[in-house]
PDB file of C-alpha atoms in Angstrom:
ATOM      1  CA  UNK A   1      65.126   5.080  95.566  1.00 74.00           C
ATOM      2  CA  UNK A   2      67.128   7.601  97.588  1.00 65.00           C
ATOM      3  CA  UNK A   3      64.005   9.406  98.804  1.00 66.00           C
ATOM      4  CA  UNK A   4      62.521   6.153 100.070  1.00 73.00           C
ATOM      5  CA  UNK A   5      65.832   5.232 101.747  1.00 69.00           C
ATOM      6  CA  UNK A   6      66.206   8.645 103.360  1.00 65.00           C
ATOM      7  CA  UNK A   7      62.587   8.641 104.563  1.00 69.00           C
ATOM      8  CA  UNK A   8      63.102   5.249 106.180  1.00 69.00           C
ATOM      9  CA  UNK A   9      66.354   6.378 107.826  1.00 67.00           C
ATOM     10  CA  UNK A  10      65.324   9.701 109.370  1.00 66.00           C
ATOM     11  CA  UNK A  11      64.588  10.486 112.980  1.00 65.00           C
ATOM     12  CA  UNK A  12      62.671  13.265 114.739  1.00 58.00           C
ATOM     13  CA  UNK A  13      59.030  14.220 114.468  1.00 59.00           C
ATOM     14  CA  UNK A  14      58.874  17.977 113.819  1.00 56.00           C
ATOM     15  CA  UNK A  15      61.904  18.300 111.590  1.00 61.00           C
ATOM     16  CA  UNK A  16      63.096  14.904 110.373  1.00 61.00           C
ATOM     17  CA  UNK A  17      66.898  14.586 110.267  1.00 68.00           C
ATOM     18  CA  UNK A  18      69.122  12.382 108.165  1.00 69.00           C
ATOM     19  CA  UNK A  19      72.388  11.309 109.767  1.00 74.00           C
ATOM     20  CA  UNK A  20      75.758  11.424 108.057  1.00 79.00           C
ATOM     21  CA  UNK A  21      76.161   7.721 108.847  1.00 81.00           C
ATOM     22  CA  UNK A  22      72.915   6.915 107.008  1.00 75.00           C
ATOM     23  CA  UNK A  23      74.065   8.999 104.075  1.00 74.00           C
ATOM     24  CA  UNK A  24      77.502   7.345 103.830  1.00 82.00           C
ATOM     25  CA  UNK A  25      75.954   3.879 104.100  1.00 81.00           C
ATOM     26  CA  UNK A  26      73.636   4.495 101.130  1.00 77.00           C
ATOM     27  CA  UNK A  27      74.773   2.563  98.080  1.00 81.00           C
ATOM     28  CA  UNK A  28      74.003   3.757  94.614  1.00 84.00           C
ATOM     29  CA  UNK A  29      74.764   2.459  91.153  1.00 87.00           C
ATOM     30  CA  UNK A  30      77.134   4.392  88.949  1.00 90.00           C
ATOM     31  CA  UNK A  31      76.775   4.494  85.175  1.00 93.00           C
ATOM     32  CA  UNK A  32      79.119   2.253  83.216  1.00 95.00           C
ATOM     33  CA  UNK A  33      82.502   3.683  82.219  1.00 96.00           C
ATOM     34  CA  UNK A  34      81.301   4.061  78.622  1.00 97.00           C
ATOM     35  CA  UNK A  35      78.243   6.018  79.802  1.00 97.00           C
ATOM     36  CA  UNK A  36      80.428   8.184  82.073  1.00 96.00           C
ATOM     37  CA  UNK A  37      82.694   8.952  79.097  1.00 97.00           C
ATOM     38  CA  UNK A  38      79.654   9.923  76.990  1.00 97.00           C
ATOM     39  CA  UNK A  39      78.408  12.206  79.761  1.00 97.00           C
ATOM     40  CA  UNK A  40      81.889  13.758  80.101  1.00 97.00           C
ATOM     41  CA  UNK A  41      82.032  14.324  76.322  1.00 98.00           C
ATOM     42  CA  UNK A  42      78.645  16.065  76.311  1.00 97.00           C
ATOM     43  CA  UNK A  43      79.550  18.235  79.313  1.00 97.00           C
ATOM     44  CA  UNK A  44      82.905  19.116  77.736  1.00 97.00           C
ATOM     45  CA  UNK A  45      81.152  20.079  74.488  1.00 97.00           C
ATOM     46  CA  UNK A  46      78.731  22.290  76.418  1.00 97.00           C
ATOM     47  CA  UNK A  47      81.618  23.878  78.335  1.00 97.00           C
ATOM     48  CA  UNK A  48      83.421  24.618  75.060  1.00 97.00           C
ATOM     49  CA  UNK A  49      80.292  26.234  73.605  1.00 98.00           C
ATOM     50  CA  UNK A  50      79.782  28.334  76.747  1.00 97.00           C
ATOM     51  CA  UNK A  51      83.384  29.578  76.465  1.00 97.00           C
ATOM     52  CA  UNK A  52      82.802  30.478  72.799  1.00 97.00           C
ATOM     53  CA  UNK A  53      79.591  32.309  73.671  1.00 97.00           C
ATOM     54  CA  UNK A  54      81.288  34.206  76.511  1.00 97.00           C
ATOM     55  CA  UNK A  55      84.108  35.176  74.154  1.00 96.00           C
ATOM     56  CA  UNK A  56      81.602  36.451  71.591  1.00 95.00           C
ATOM     57  CA  UNK A  57      79.729  38.430  74.246  1.00 94.00           C
ATOM     58  CA  UNK A  58      82.994  40.020  75.385  1.00 93.00           C
ATOM     59  CA  UNK A  59      83.935  40.950  71.793  1.00 90.00           C
ATOM     60  CA  UNK A  60      80.521  42.539  71.266  1.00 86.00           C
ATOM     61  CA  UNK A  61      80.788  44.438  74.555  1.00 86.00           C
ATOM     62  CA  UNK A  62      84.240  45.671  73.545  1.00 84.00           C
ATOM     63  CA  UNK A  63      82.850  46.806  70.178  1.00 78.00           C
ATOM     64  CA  UNK A  64      79.724  48.482  71.604  1.00 75.00           C
ATOM     65  CA  UNK A  65      81.403  51.759  72.681  1.00 71.00           C
ATOM     66  CA  UNK A  66      82.651  52.230  69.122  1.00 72.00           C
ATOM     67  CA  UNK A  67      79.099  52.420  67.816  1.00 68.00           C
ATOM     68  CA  UNK A  68      76.617  55.162  68.318  1.00 63.00           C
ATOM     69  CA  UNK A  69      72.985  55.112  67.272  1.00 62.00           C
ATOM     70  CA  UNK A  70      71.233  58.357  66.565  1.00 57.00           C
ATOM     71  CA  UNK A  71      67.578  58.783  65.615  1.00 57.00           C
ATOM     72  CA  UNK A  72      68.397  61.011  62.686  1.00 60.00           C
ATOM     73  CA  UNK A  73      71.538  59.385  61.377  1.00 62.00           C
ATOM     74  CA  UNK A  74      71.040  55.761  62.261  1.00 63.00           C
ATOM     75  CA  UNK A  75      74.044  53.658  63.110  1.00 63.00           C
ATOM     76  CA  UNK A  76      77.288  55.631  63.027  1.00 63.00           C
ATOM     77  CA  UNK A  77      80.854  54.556  63.634  1.00 61.00           C
ATOM     78  CA  UNK A  78      82.526  56.612  66.376  1.00 61.00           C
ATOM     79  CA  UNK A  79      86.303  57.095  66.231  1.00 59.00           C
TER      80      UNK A  79
END
């Protein structure tokens, strides 16, 4: 819908332009409040998981210098 609207409201031949006025006059439908709340819940859940993953990565990076791997001895704990 938007592509068709923007194509019909551009000007110029070499590099078509879309005016700010045309953009602000475009009307679009928003999802219902229930759908917006579902989307917000999903995005919040994803954000929470990303924070958990970043925390785990940081803990592993903090732990990495304490470990040393040698070909002969395998994994060794370094004090």
